PDB file of C-alpha atoms and ligand atoms in Angstrom:
ATOM      1  CA  MET H 931      91.958  90.182 142.272  1.00 82.00           C
ATOM      2  CA  SER H 932      92.336  90.630 145.995  1.00 93.00           C
ATOM      3  CA  LEU H 933      90.454  90.323 149.240  1.00 98.00           C
ATOM      4  CA  LEU H 934      90.692  93.367 151.481  1.00 98.00           C
ATOM      5  CA  VAL H 935      90.097  92.917 155.204  1.00 98.00           C
ATOM      6  CA  ILE H 936      89.611  95.795 157.593  1.00 98.00           C
ATOM      7  CA  GLY H 937      88.790  95.677 161.303  1.00 97.00           C
ATOM      8  CA  THR H 938      90.523  95.807 164.631  1.00 97.00           C
ATOM      9  CA  VAL H 939      93.963  94.381 165.320  1.00 98.00           C
ATOM     10  CA  ALA H 940      93.960  94.226 169.078  1.00 98.00           C
ATOM     11  CA  PHE H 941      95.022  93.084 172.474  1.00 98.00           C
ATOM     12  CA  ASP H 942      92.374  91.001 174.258  1.00 97.00           C
ATOM     13  CA  ALA H 943      92.060  89.860 177.863  1.00 97.00           C
ATOM     14  CA  ILE H 944      89.688  86.917 178.079  1.00 96.00           C
ATOM     15  CA  GLU H 945      88.040  85.105 180.947  1.00 94.00           C
ATOM     16  CA  THR H 946      86.197  81.825 180.386  1.00 92.00           C
ATOM     17  CA  PRO H 947      85.156  79.075 182.827  1.00 89.00           C
ATOM     18  CA  PHE H 948      88.365  77.321 181.684  1.00 85.00           C
ATOM     19  CA  GLY H 949      90.786  80.080 182.534  1.00 87.00           C
ATOM     20  CA  LYS H 950      91.960  83.596 182.066  1.00 92.00           C
ATOM     21  CA  THR H 951      94.461  85.273 179.756  1.00 91.00           C
ATOM     22  CA  ASP H 952      96.483  88.439 180.108  1.00 89.00           C
ATOM     23  CA  LYS H 953      96.823  90.551 176.995  1.00 95.00           C
ATOM     24  CA  ILE H 954      96.852  88.241 173.982  1.00 97.00           C
ATOM     25  CA  ILE H 955      96.669  89.039 170.285  1.00 98.00           C
ATOM     26  CA  GLY H 956      93.129  89.416 168.997  1.00 98.00           C
ATOM     27  CA  GLY H 957      91.049  91.732 166.902  1.00 98.00           C
ATOM     28  CA  ALA H 958      88.356  91.236 164.312  1.00 98.00           C
ATOM     29  CA  ALA H 959      90.674  91.772 161.327  1.00 98.00           C
ATOM     30  CA  THR H 960      93.328  89.492 162.780  1.00 98.00           C
ATOM     31  CA  TYR H 961      90.911  86.568 163.101  1.00 98.00           C
ATOM     32  CA  ALA H 962      89.180  87.272 159.770  1.00 98.00           C
ATOM     33  CA  SER H 963      92.365  87.627 157.725  1.00 98.00           C
ATOM     34  CA  MET H 964      94.007  84.598 159.333  1.00 98.00           C
ATOM     35  CA  ALA H 965      90.924  82.458 158.581  1.00 98.00           C
ATOM     36  CA  ALA H 966      90.618  83.795 155.024  1.00 98.00           C
ATOM     37  CA  SER H 967      94.291  83.033 154.375  1.00 98.00           C
ATOM     38  CA  PHE H 968      93.443  79.313 154.251  1.00 98.00           C
ATOM     39  CA  PHE H 969      91.389  79.928 151.099  1.00 98.00           C
ATOM     40  CA  HIS H 970      92.742  82.918 149.232  1.00 96.00           C
ATOM     41  CA  PRO H 971      96.371  83.776 148.406  1.00 95.00           C
ATOM     42  CA  LYS H 972      96.015  87.554 148.149  1.00 91.00           C
ATOM     43  CA  ILE H 973      94.762  89.115 151.350  1.00 97.00           C
ATOM     44  CA  ASN H 974      95.367  92.780 152.070  1.00 98.00           C
ATOM     45  CA  LEU H 975      94.949  94.138 155.589  1.00 98.00           C
ATOM     46  CA  VAL H 976      93.982  97.668 156.591  1.00 98.00           C
ATOM     47  CA  SER H 977      94.096  98.459 160.292  1.00 98.00           C
ATOM     48  CA  VAL H 978      96.004 100.331 162.968  1.00 98.00           C
ATOM     49  CA  VAL H 979      98.046  99.421 166.070  1.00 98.00           C
ATOM     50  CA  GLY H 980     100.199 101.287 168.548  1.00 98.00           C
ATOM     51  CA  ASP H 981     103.947 100.889 169.038  1.00 98.00           C
ATOM     52  CA  ASP H 982     103.195  98.412 171.857  1.00 98.00           C
ATOM     53  CA  PHE H 983     102.053  95.794 169.303  1.00 98.00           C
ATOM     54  CA  PRO H 984     104.615  93.001 168.886  1.00 98.00           C
ATOM     55  CA  GLN H 985     106.395  92.531 165.557  1.00 98.00           C
ATOM     56  CA  ASP H 986     106.002  88.737 166.086  1.00 97.00           C
ATOM     57  CA  ALA H 987     102.257  89.039 165.635  1.00 98.00           C
ATOM     58  CA  ILE H 988     102.696  90.976 162.397  1.00 98.00           C
ATOM     59  CA  THR H 989     105.183  88.361 161.194  1.00 98.00           C
ATOM     60  CA  MET H 990     102.628  85.643 162.057  1.00 97.00           C
ATOM     61  CA  MET H 991     100.158  87.270 159.653  1.00 98.00           C
ATOM     62  CA  GLN H 992     102.788  87.833 156.963  1.00 98.00           C
ATOM     63  CA  LYS H 993     103.783  84.161 157.162  1.00 97.00           C
ATOM     64  CA  ARG H 994     100.218  83.294 156.165  1.00 97.00           C
ATOM     65  CA  GLY H 995     100.598  85.491 153.094  1.00 96.00           C
ATOM     66  CA  ILE H 996      98.713  88.474 154.499  1.00 98.00           C
ATOM     67  CA  ASN H 997      99.927  91.809 153.130  1.00 98.00           C
ATOM     68  CA  THR H 998     100.323  94.185 156.080  1.00 98.00           C
ATOM     69  CA  ASP H 999     101.362  97.288 154.114  1.00 98.00           C
ATOM     70  CA  GLY H1000      98.017  98.836 155.109  1.00 98.00           C
ATOM     71  CA  LEU H1001      98.596  98.244 158.829  1.00 98.00           C
ATOM     72  CA  GLN H1002      99.492 101.596 160.356  1.00 98.00           C
ATOM     73  CA  ILE H1003     101.798 101.558 163.399  1.00 98.00           C
ATOM     74  CA  LYS H1004     101.277 104.703 165.481  1.00 98.00           C
ATOM     75  CA  GLN H1005     104.363 105.716 167.456  1.00 98.00           C
ATOM     76  CA  GLY H1006     103.671 106.747 171.053  1.00 97.00           C
ATOM     77  CA  GLU H1007     100.119 105.344 170.950  1.00 98.00           C
ATOM     78  CA  LYS H1008      98.466 102.239 172.348  1.00 98.00           C
ATOM     79  CA  THR H1009      96.773  99.380 170.511  1.00 98.00           C
ATOM     80  CA  PHE H1010      92.986  98.857 170.790  1.00 98.00           C
ATOM     81  CA  PHE H1011      92.210  96.779 173.889  1.00 98.00           C
ATOM     82  CA  TRP H1012      89.156  94.661 174.668  1.00 97.00           C
ATOM     83  CA  ALA H1013      88.395  92.541 177.741  1.00 97.00           C
ATOM     84  CA  GLY H1014      85.529  90.096 177.975  1.00 96.00           C
ATOM     85  CA  LYS H1015      84.149  87.465 180.298  1.00 96.00           C
ATOM     86  CA  TYR H1016      82.086  84.490 179.150  1.00 93.00           C
ATOM     87  CA  HIS H1017      79.193  83.088 181.101  1.00 90.00           C
ATOM     88  CA  GLU H1018      78.956  79.402 182.045  1.00 86.00           C
ATOM     89  CA  ASP H1019      77.047  78.558 178.810  1.00 83.00           C
ATOM     90  CA  MET H1020      79.813  80.160 176.654  1.00 84.00           C
ATOM     91  CA  ASN H1021      77.139  81.589 174.341  1.00 80.00           C
ATOM     92  CA  THR H1022      76.890  84.899 176.140  1.00 84.00           C
ATOM     93  CA  ARG H1023      79.573  87.242 177.368  1.00 90.00           C
ATOM     94  CA  ASP H1024      80.034  90.577 179.068  1.00 93.00           C
ATOM     95  CA  THR H1025      82.406  93.177 177.716  1.00 94.00           C
ATOM     96  CA  LEU H1026      84.470  94.276 180.724  1.00 96.00           C
ATOM     97  CA  ASP H1027      86.515  96.946 178.981  1.00 96.00           C
ATOM     98  CA  THR H1028      86.892  98.567 175.558  1.00 96.00           C
ATOM     99  CA  GLN H1029      89.805 100.986 175.130  1.00 97.00           C
ATOM    100  CA  LEU H1030      89.721 102.460 171.642  1.00 96.00           C
ATOM    101  CA  ASN H1031      93.224 103.986 171.908  1.00 98.00           C
ATOM    102  CA  VAL H1032      94.640 104.213 168.335  1.00 98.00           C
ATOM    103  CA  LEU H1033      91.194 103.558 166.954  1.00 96.00           C
ATOM    104  CA  SER H1034      89.745 106.839 168.198  1.00 95.00           C
ATOM    105  CA  ASN H1035      91.499 108.854 165.457  1.00 94.00           C
ATOM    106  CA  PHE H1036      92.065 106.130 162.892  1.00 97.00           C
ATOM    107  CA  ASP H1037      92.112 107.382 159.310  1.00 97.00           C
ATOM    108  CA  PRO H1038      92.392 104.312 157.075  1.00 97.00           C
ATOM    109  CA  VAL H1039      94.766 104.642 154.147  1.00 96.00           C
ATOM    110  CA  ILE H1040      94.240 102.241 151.253  1.00 97.00           C
ATOM    111  CA  PRO H1041      97.562 101.519 149.533  1.00 97.00           C
ATOM    112  CA  GLU H1042      97.379 101.851 145.735  1.00 97.00           C
ATOM    113  CA  ALA H1043      98.234  98.151 145.384  1.00 96.00           C
ATOM    114  CA  TYR H1044      95.016  97.292 147.290  1.00 97.00           C
ATOM    115  CA  GLN H1045      92.761  99.005 144.742  1.00 96.00           C
ATOM    116  CA  ASP H1046      92.200  95.782 142.784  1.00 94.00           C
ATOM    117  CA  CYS H1047      89.901  94.682 145.639  1.00 96.00           C
ATOM    118  CA  GLU H1048      86.941  92.595 144.485  1.00 97.00           C
ATOM    119  CA  PHE H1049      86.002  91.135 147.850  1.00 98.00           C
ATOM    120  CA  LEU H1050      85.821  93.457 150.853  1.00 98.00           C
ATOM    121  CA  MET H1051      85.482  92.254 154.451  1.00 98.00           C
ATOM    122  CA  LEU H1052      84.426  95.081 156.735  1.00 98.00           C
ATOM    123  CA  GLY H1053      85.365  93.491 160.040  1.00 97.00           C
ATOM    124  CA  ASN H1054      84.048  94.878 163.294  1.00 95.00           C
ATOM    125  CA  LEU H1055      85.096  98.519 163.638  1.00 95.00           C
ATOM    126  CA  MET H1056      83.555 101.968 163.931  1.00 95.00           C
ATOM    127  CA  PRO H1057      80.863 102.134 161.234  1.00 97.00           C
ATOM    128  CA  SER H1058      82.144 105.518 159.998  1.00 97.00           C
ATOM    129  CA  ILE H1059      85.539 103.955 159.301  1.00 97.00           C
ATOM    130  CA  GLN H1060      83.956 100.956 157.605  1.00 98.00           C
ATOM    131  CA  MET H1061      82.070 103.408 155.390  1.00 98.00           C
ATOM    132  CA  SER H1062      85.164 105.466 154.588  1.00 98.00           C
ATOM    133  CA  VAL H1063      86.919 102.363 153.283  1.00 98.00           C
ATOM    134  CA  ILE H1064      84.079 101.713 150.827  1.00 98.00           C
ATOM    135  CA  GLN H1065      84.303 105.351 149.734  1.00 97.00           C
ATOM    136  CA  ARG H1066      88.073 105.247 149.310  1.00 97.00           C
ATOM    137  CA  LEU H1067      88.007 102.325 146.903  1.00 98.00           C
ATOM    138  CA  LYS H1068      87.949 103.600 143.330  1.00 97.00           C
ATOM    139  CA  ASN H1069      85.682 100.765 142.164  1.00 96.00           C
ATOM    140  CA  ARG H1070      82.940  99.163 144.191  1.00 97.00           C
ATOM    141  CA  PRO H1071      84.008  95.601 145.067  1.00 98.00           C
ATOM    142  CA  LYS H1072      82.026  92.676 143.678  1.00 97.00           C
ATOM    143  CA  LEU H1073      81.033  91.712 147.220  1.00 98.00           C
ATOM    144  CA  ILE H1074      81.057  93.650 150.491  1.00 98.00           C
ATOM    145  CA  VAL H1075      80.564  91.660 153.694  1.00 98.00           C
ATOM    146  CA  MET H1076      80.134  93.572 156.942  1.00 98.00           C
ATOM    147  CA  ASP H1077      80.306  92.462 160.548  1.00 98.00           C
ATOM    148  CA  THR H1078      79.427  94.609 163.540  1.00 97.00           C
ATOM    149  CA  MET H1079      78.424  94.284 167.191  1.00 95.00           C
ATOM    150  CA  ASN H1080      76.152  95.623 169.946  1.00 94.00           C
ATOM    151  CA  PHE H1081      78.825  98.140 171.066  1.00 93.00           C
ATOM    152  CA  TRP H1082      78.360 100.147 167.830  1.00 96.00           C
ATOM    153  CA  MET H1083      74.570  99.807 167.975  1.00 97.00           C
ATOM    154  CA  GLU H1084      74.702 101.497 171.354  1.00 96.00           C
ATOM    155  CA  ILE H1085      76.957 104.426 170.436  1.00 96.00           C
ATOM    156  CA  ALA H1086      76.743 104.884 166.652  1.00 97.00           C
ATOM    157  CA  MET H1087      73.388 103.529 165.438  1.00 97.00           C
ATOM    158  CA  GLU H1088      72.821 106.271 162.860  1.00 97.00           C
ATOM    159  CA  GLU H1089      76.175 105.745 161.114  1.00 98.00           C
ATOM    160  CA  LEU H1090      75.764 102.000 161.440  1.00 98.00           C
ATOM    161  CA  ILE H1091      72.443 102.051 159.560  1.00 98.00           C
ATOM    162  CA  LYS H1092      74.001 104.186 156.790  1.00 98.00           C
ATOM    163  CA  THR H1093      76.908 101.773 156.451  1.00 98.00           C
ATOM    164  CA  ILE H1094      74.683  98.696 156.485  1.00 98.00           C
ATOM    165  CA  ALA H1095      72.777 100.224 153.547  1.00 98.00           C
ATOM    166  CA  MET H1096      75.980 100.087 151.463  1.00 98.00           C
ATOM    167  CA  VAL H1097      76.874  96.402 151.874  1.00 98.00           C
ATOM    168  CA  ASP H1098      75.819  93.108 150.279  1.00 98.00           C
ATOM    169  CA  VAL H1099      76.070  90.734 153.234  1.00 98.00           C
ATOM    170  CA  LEU H1100      75.621  91.549 156.919  1.00 98.00           C
ATOM    171  CA  THR H1101      76.798  89.083 159.571  1.00 98.00           C
ATOM    172  CA  ILE H1102      75.526  89.549 163.115  1.00 98.00           C
ATOM    173  CA  ASN H1103      74.590  87.286 165.991  1.00 96.00           C
ATOM    174  CA  ASP H1104      71.045  86.560 167.153  1.00 96.00           C
ATOM    175  CA  ALA H1105      71.081  89.100 170.008  1.00 95.00           C
ATOM    176  CA  GLU H1106      72.422  91.791 167.654  1.00 97.00           C
ATOM    177  CA  ALA H1107      69.748  90.996 165.042  1.00 98.00           C
ATOM    178  CA  ARG H1108      67.103  91.537 167.738  1.00 98.00           C
ATOM    179  CA  GLN H1109      68.758  94.740 168.965  1.00 98.00           C
ATOM    180  CA  LEU H1110      69.116  96.146 165.444  1.00 98.00           C
ATOM    181  CA  THR H1111      65.524  95.503 164.391  1.00 98.00           C
ATOM    182  CA  GLY H1112      63.517  95.393 167.608  1.00 98.00           C
ATOM    183  CA  GLU H1113      62.084  92.039 166.468  1.00 98.00           C
ATOM    184  CA  TYR H1114      62.363  88.949 168.664  1.00 98.00           C
ATOM    185  CA  SER H1115      61.592  86.499 165.856  1.00 98.00           C
ATOM    186  CA  LEU H1116      64.773  86.020 163.836  1.00 98.00           C
ATOM    187  CA  VAL H1117      62.726  85.478 160.687  1.00 98.00           C
ATOM    188  CA  LYS H1118      61.008  88.835 161.161  1.00 98.00           C
ATOM    189  CA  ALA H1119      64.330  90.442 162.064  1.00 98.00           C
ATOM    190  CA  ALA H1120      65.860  89.032 158.877  1.00 98.00           C
ATOM    191  CA  ARG H1121      63.004  90.348 156.779  1.00 98.00           C
ATOM    192  CA  LYS H1122      63.618  93.822 158.215  1.00 98.00           C
ATOM    193  CA  VAL H1123      67.387  93.732 157.671  1.00 98.00           C
ATOM    194  CA  LEU H1124      66.850  92.680 154.054  1.00 98.00           C
ATOM    195  CA  THR H1125      64.932  95.941 153.513  1.00 98.00           C
ATOM    196  CA  MET H1126      67.810  97.986 154.967  1.00 98.00           C
ATOM    197  CA  GLY H1127      70.237  97.412 152.069  1.00 98.00           C
ATOM    198  CA  PRO H1128      71.974  94.029 152.327  1.00 98.00           C
ATOM    199  CA  LYS H1129      70.776  91.323 149.945  1.00 98.00           C
ATOM    200  CA  TYR H1130      72.030  88.619 152.287  1.00 98.00           C
ATOM    201  CA  LEU H1131      71.962  88.304 156.046  1.00 98.00           C
ATOM    202  CA  ILE H1132      73.808  85.784 158.171  1.00 98.00           C
ATOM    203  CA  ILE H1133      72.646  85.359 161.743  1.00 98.00           C
ATOM    204  CA  LYS H1134      75.216  83.537 163.887  1.00 96.00           C
ATOM    205  CA  LYS H1135      73.781  81.544 166.759  1.00 94.00           C
ATOM    206  CA  GLY H1136      76.943  80.282 168.470  1.00 91.00           C
ATOM    207  CA  GLU H1137      76.668  76.594 169.307  1.00 90.00           C
ATOM    208  CA  HIS H1138      73.309  76.546 167.472  1.00 93.00           C
ATOM    209  CA  GLY H1139      74.825  77.237 164.064  1.00 96.00           C
ATOM    210  CA  ALA H1140      74.120  79.962 161.532  1.00 98.00           C
ATOM    211  CA  LEU H1141      71.253  81.052 159.286  1.00 98.00           C
ATOM    212  CA  LEU H1142      71.703  82.570 155.831  1.00 98.00           C
ATOM    213  CA  PHE H1143      68.780  84.621 154.525  1.00 98.00           C
ATOM    214  CA  HIS H1144      68.279  85.871 150.948  1.00 98.00           C
ATOM    215  CA  GLU H1145      64.965  87.041 149.518  1.00 97.00           C
ATOM    216  CA  ASN H1146      62.539  84.281 150.524  1.00 95.00           C
ATOM    217  CA  GLN H1147      65.213  81.642 150.912  1.00 97.00           C
ATOM    218  CA  VAL H1148      66.864  80.473 154.080  1.00 98.00           C
ATOM    219  CA  PHE H1149      69.762  78.087 154.632  1.00 98.00           C
ATOM    220  CA  PHE H1150      70.846  76.614 157.954  1.00 97.00           C
ATOM    221  CA  ALA H1151      74.299  75.372 158.907  1.00 96.00           C
ATOM    222  CA  PRO H1152      74.800  73.640 162.235  1.00 96.00           C
ATOM    223  CA  ALA H1153      77.726  74.223 164.521  1.00 94.00           C
ATOM    224  CA  LEU H1154      79.891  71.179 165.066  1.00 95.00           C
ATOM    225  CA  PRO H1155      78.951  69.559 168.385  1.00 95.00           C
ATOM    226  CA  LEU H1156      82.229  69.876 170.319  1.00 93.00           C
ATOM    227  CA  GLU H1157      83.008  68.246 173.631  1.00 90.00           C
ATOM    228  CA  GLU H1158      84.668  71.383 174.891  1.00 86.00           C
ATOM    229  CA  VAL H1159      84.411  74.981 173.810  1.00 88.00           C
ATOM    230  CA  PHE H1160      87.457  76.601 175.297  1.00 88.00           C
ATOM    231  CA  ASP H1161      87.206  80.222 174.161  1.00 92.00           C
ATOM    232  CA  PRO H1162      84.599  81.571 171.713  1.00 94.00           C
ATOM    233  CA  THR H1163      86.458  84.865 171.185  1.00 95.00           C
ATOM    234  CA  GLY H1164      86.938  85.580 167.516  1.00 96.00           C
ATOM    235  CA  ALA H1165      84.607  82.805 166.363  1.00 96.00           C
ATOM    236  CA  GLY H1166      82.394  85.334 164.556  1.00 96.00           C
ATOM    237  CA  ASP H1167      85.332  86.988 162.802  1.00 97.00           C
ATOM    238  CA  THR H1168      86.864  83.626 161.949  1.00 98.00           C
ATOM    239  CA  PHE H1169      83.512  82.564 160.500  1.00 98.00           C
ATOM    240  CA  ALA H1170      83.395  85.734 158.399  1.00 98.00           C
ATOM    241  CA  GLY H1171      86.998  85.242 157.221  1.00 98.00           C
ATOM    242  CA  GLY H1172      86.335  81.640 156.171  1.00 98.00           C
ATOM    243  CA  PHE H1173      83.081  82.711 154.495  1.00 98.00           C
ATOM    244  CA  ILE H1174      84.515  85.504 152.362  1.00 98.00           C
ATOM    245  CA  GLY H1175      87.815  83.672 151.808  1.00 98.00           C
ATOM    246  CA  HIS H1176      85.961  80.758 150.253  1.00 98.00           C
ATOM    247  CA  LEU H1177      83.843  83.055 148.067  1.00 98.00           C
ATOM    248  CA  ALA H1178      86.917  84.947 146.898  1.00 98.00           C
ATOM    249  CA  SER H1179      88.656  81.682 146.034  1.00 97.00           C
ATOM    250  CA  THR H1180      85.743  80.598 143.843  1.00 96.00           C
ATOM    251  CA  ASN H1181      85.122  84.152 142.574  1.00 95.00           C
ATOM    252  CA  SER H1182      81.408  83.481 142.872  1.00 95.00           C
ATOM    253  CA  VAL H1183      78.674  85.278 144.796  1.00 97.00           C
ATOM    254  CA  SER H1184      75.700  83.059 144.000  1.00 96.00           C
ATOM    255  CA  PHE H1185      73.390  81.828 146.765  1.00 96.00           C
ATOM    256  CA  GLU H1186      74.668  78.264 146.197  1.00 97.00           C
ATOM    257  CA  SER H1187      78.277  79.439 146.682  1.00 97.00           C
ATOM    258  CA  MET H1188      77.241  81.318 149.815  1.00 98.00           C
ATOM    259  CA  LYS H1189      75.735  78.136 151.257  1.00 98.00           C
ATOM    260  CA  ARG H1190      79.072  76.385 150.824  1.00 97.00           C
ATOM    261  CA  ALA H1191      80.886  79.427 152.193  1.00 98.00           C
ATOM    262  CA  VAL H1192      78.751  79.304 155.352  1.00 98.00           C
ATOM    263  CA  ILE H1193      79.969  75.735 155.897  1.00 97.00           C
ATOM    264  CA  TYR H1194      83.615  76.761 155.369  1.00 98.00           C
ATOM    265  CA  GLY H1195      83.137  79.643 157.790  1.00 98.00           C
ATOM    266  CA  SER H1196      81.512  77.367 160.349  1.00 97.00           C
ATOM    267  CA  ALA H1197      84.350  74.856 160.021  1.00 98.00           C
ATOM    268  CA  MET H1198      86.959  77.559 160.694  1.00 98.00           C
ATOM    269  CA  ALA H1199      84.967  78.903 163.651  1.00 97.00           C
ATOM    270  CA  SER H1200      84.696  75.404 165.126  1.00 97.00           C
ATOM    271  CA  TYR H1201      88.492  75.227 165.209  1.00 97.00           C
ATOM    272  CA  CYS H1202      88.840  78.735 166.617  1.00 97.00           C
ATOM    273  CA  VAL H1203      86.925  77.943 169.817  1.00 95.00           C
ATOM    274  CA  GLU H1204      89.064  74.905 170.673  1.00 95.00           C
ATOM    275  CA  LYS H1205      91.876  76.978 172.216  1.00 94.00           C
ATOM    276  CA  PHE H1206      92.444  80.469 173.572  1.00 93.00           C
ATOM    277  CA  GLY H1207      92.801  83.300 171.083  1.00 95.00           C
ATOM    278  CA  LEU H1208      94.400  82.463 167.743  1.00 97.00           C
ATOM    279  CA  GLU H1209      96.314  79.445 169.036  1.00 96.00           C
ATOM    280  CA  ARG H1210      94.275  76.788 167.225  1.00 97.00           C
ATOM    281  CA  ILE H1211      93.950  78.686 163.946  1.00 98.00           C
ATOM    282  CA  VAL H1212      97.717  79.212 163.796  1.00 97.00           C
ATOM    283  CA  SER H1213      98.301  75.472 164.206  1.00 97.00           C
ATOM    284  CA  LEU H1214      96.075  74.398 161.286  1.00 98.00           C
ATOM    285  CA  ASN H1215      96.993  73.171 157.823  1.00 97.00           C
ATOM    286  CA  ASP H1216      94.880  72.772 154.673  1.00 97.00           C
ATOM    287  CA  GLU H1217      94.173  69.088 155.381  1.00 98.00           C
ATOM    288  CA  ASP H1218      92.752  69.996 158.802  1.00 98.00           C
ATOM    289  CA  VAL H1219      90.366  72.424 157.128  1.00 98.00           C
ATOM    290  CA  GLU H1220      89.223  69.882 154.545  1.00 97.00           C
ATOM    291  CA  SER H1221      88.669  67.153 157.164  1.00 98.00           C
ATOM    292  CA  ARG H1222      86.618  69.513 159.323  1.00 98.00           C
ATOM    293  CA  VAL H1223      84.467  70.472 156.352  1.00 97.00           C
ATOM    294  CA  GLN H1224      83.957  66.755 155.686  1.00 97.00           C
ATOM    295  CA  GLN H1225      82.712  66.374 159.281  1.00 97.00           C
ATOM    296  CA  PHE H1226      80.117  69.059 158.583  1.00 97.00           C
ATOM    297  CA  VAL H1227      79.031  67.285 155.408  1.00 96.00           C
ATOM    298  CA  ASP H1228      78.680  63.990 157.307  1.00 96.00           C
ATOM    299  CA  LEU H1229      76.804  65.703 160.111  1.00 95.00           C
ATOM    300  CA  VAL H1230      73.944  66.909 157.947  1.00 92.00           C
ATOM    301  CA  GLN H1231      73.823  64.341 155.140  1.00 92.00           C
ATOM    302  CA  PHE H1232      70.827  62.037 155.051  1.00 91.00           C
ATOM    303  CA  ASP H1233      68.637  60.277 152.497  1.00 91.00           C
ATOM    304  CA  ILE H1234      64.905  60.476 152.583  1.00 93.00           C
ATOM    305  CA  ALA H1235      62.833  58.949 149.800  1.00 93.00           C
ATOM    306  CA  LEU H1236      59.803  61.198 149.561  1.00 89.00           C
ATOM    307  CA  VAL H1237      56.804  59.806 147.728  1.00 80.00           C
TER     308      VAL H1237
HETATM  309  P1  AMP K2507      83.985  87.972 168.184  1.00 81.65           P
HETATM  310  O1  AMP K2507      84.211  87.044 169.329  1.00 81.65           O
HETATM  311  O2  AMP K2507      83.993  87.303 166.850  1.00 81.65           O
HETATM  312  O3  AMP K2507      82.798  88.848 168.382  1.00 81.65           O
HETATM  313  O4  AMP K2507      85.223  88.968 168.123  1.00 81.65           O
HETATM  314  C1  AMP K2507      86.081  89.208 169.187  1.00 81.65           C
HETATM  315  C2  AMP K2507      87.150  90.182 168.729  1.00 81.65           C
HETATM  316  O5  AMP K2507      86.543  91.446 168.462  1.00 81.65           O
HETATM  317  C3  AMP K2507      88.185  90.412 169.808  1.00 81.65           C
HETATM  318  O6  AMP K2507      89.422  89.899 169.383  1.00 81.65           O
HETATM  319  C4  AMP K2507      88.215  91.932 170.022  1.00 81.65           C
HETATM  320  O7  AMP K2507      89.507  92.472 169.963  1.00 81.65           O
HETATM  321  C5  AMP K2507      87.353  92.489 168.933  1.00 81.65           C
HETATM  322  N1  AMP K2507      86.453  93.544 169.421  1.00 81.65           N
HETATM  323  C6  AMP K2507      85.823  93.598 170.619  1.00 81.65           C
HETATM  324  N2  AMP K2507      85.078  94.714 170.727  1.00 81.65           N
HETATM  325  C7  AMP K2507      85.214  95.369 169.544  1.00 81.65           C
HETATM  326  C8  AMP K2507      84.690  96.595 169.018  1.00 81.65           C
HETATM  327  N3  AMP K2507      83.853  97.370 169.714  1.00 81.65           N
HETATM  328  N4  AMP K2507      85.060  96.948 167.759  1.00 81.65           N
HETATM  329  C9  AMP K2507      85.886  96.178 167.046  1.00 81.65           C
HETATM  330  N5  AMP K2507      86.419  95.028 167.478  1.00 81.65           N
HETATM  331  C10 AMP K2507      86.089  94.612 168.719  1.00 81.65           C
END
């Protein structure tokens, strides 16, 4: 049983109030697969890069047990590039540049060895490509989680809606939930999304935590109050990777398991924002993950004797 992760593998240039980076390694699938690798031993990656992408970064993923056989390297082409600038509050950002490069004609190939996929993470990518991956799997996975962003809502809404209809869990942030549904109230927005196909919706609210909706139930996970948020890039993908990685490791898709998975995802995301890019995630070990999850448990645990 394997976990398949698709999404961008990218170069990012990031500007935050704390500093600025040149091209560093990023990408939705990079963050998601790295985070998931702390929970599940069999992670298969499908993505594409150009010949400008460093072998070191591929080795970094392989060292975490990620199978990169499905990562296409296009000779003579350039890797996807994204540049973003965060505002003072770190909860909002402007995209300064998106260069699709290799992504513009990406045709995902699913290696035969990936066909045992039971958990599928559709990381942020063109919705048509996300859809083609679902179609190219011989059996529908037990759970399909999809992430997306405002960029695709602006240029590919029709395909996005069709793809959303095919998944089990959608993860988006609060602004994206409003943009997708036209509802300001997140509860109303959630109700609408749950009629569009997904049985579960996760709305990420940055430093204000995350909400998990299912039927008439809602679960809230806080974000860890951190003294300093250094760089929020990849926090959403890291959250998604921790979320699906935990579910895959327990092989369960119940609402109770999803609640726990939201906490694991939040714990991974809280580490991600502590340094630029993937730096903090790369430095972690299993004990770090467990102790961070314990902090979340302590943060929300209380006793009330109701009469
Ligand atoms: P997040 O901060 O979780 O929203 O994800 C940031 C990552 O998403 C960066 O590493 C980017 O390379 C990647 N990214 C930015 N724009 C896009 C896009 N339009 N499609 C796919 N990935 C993107």
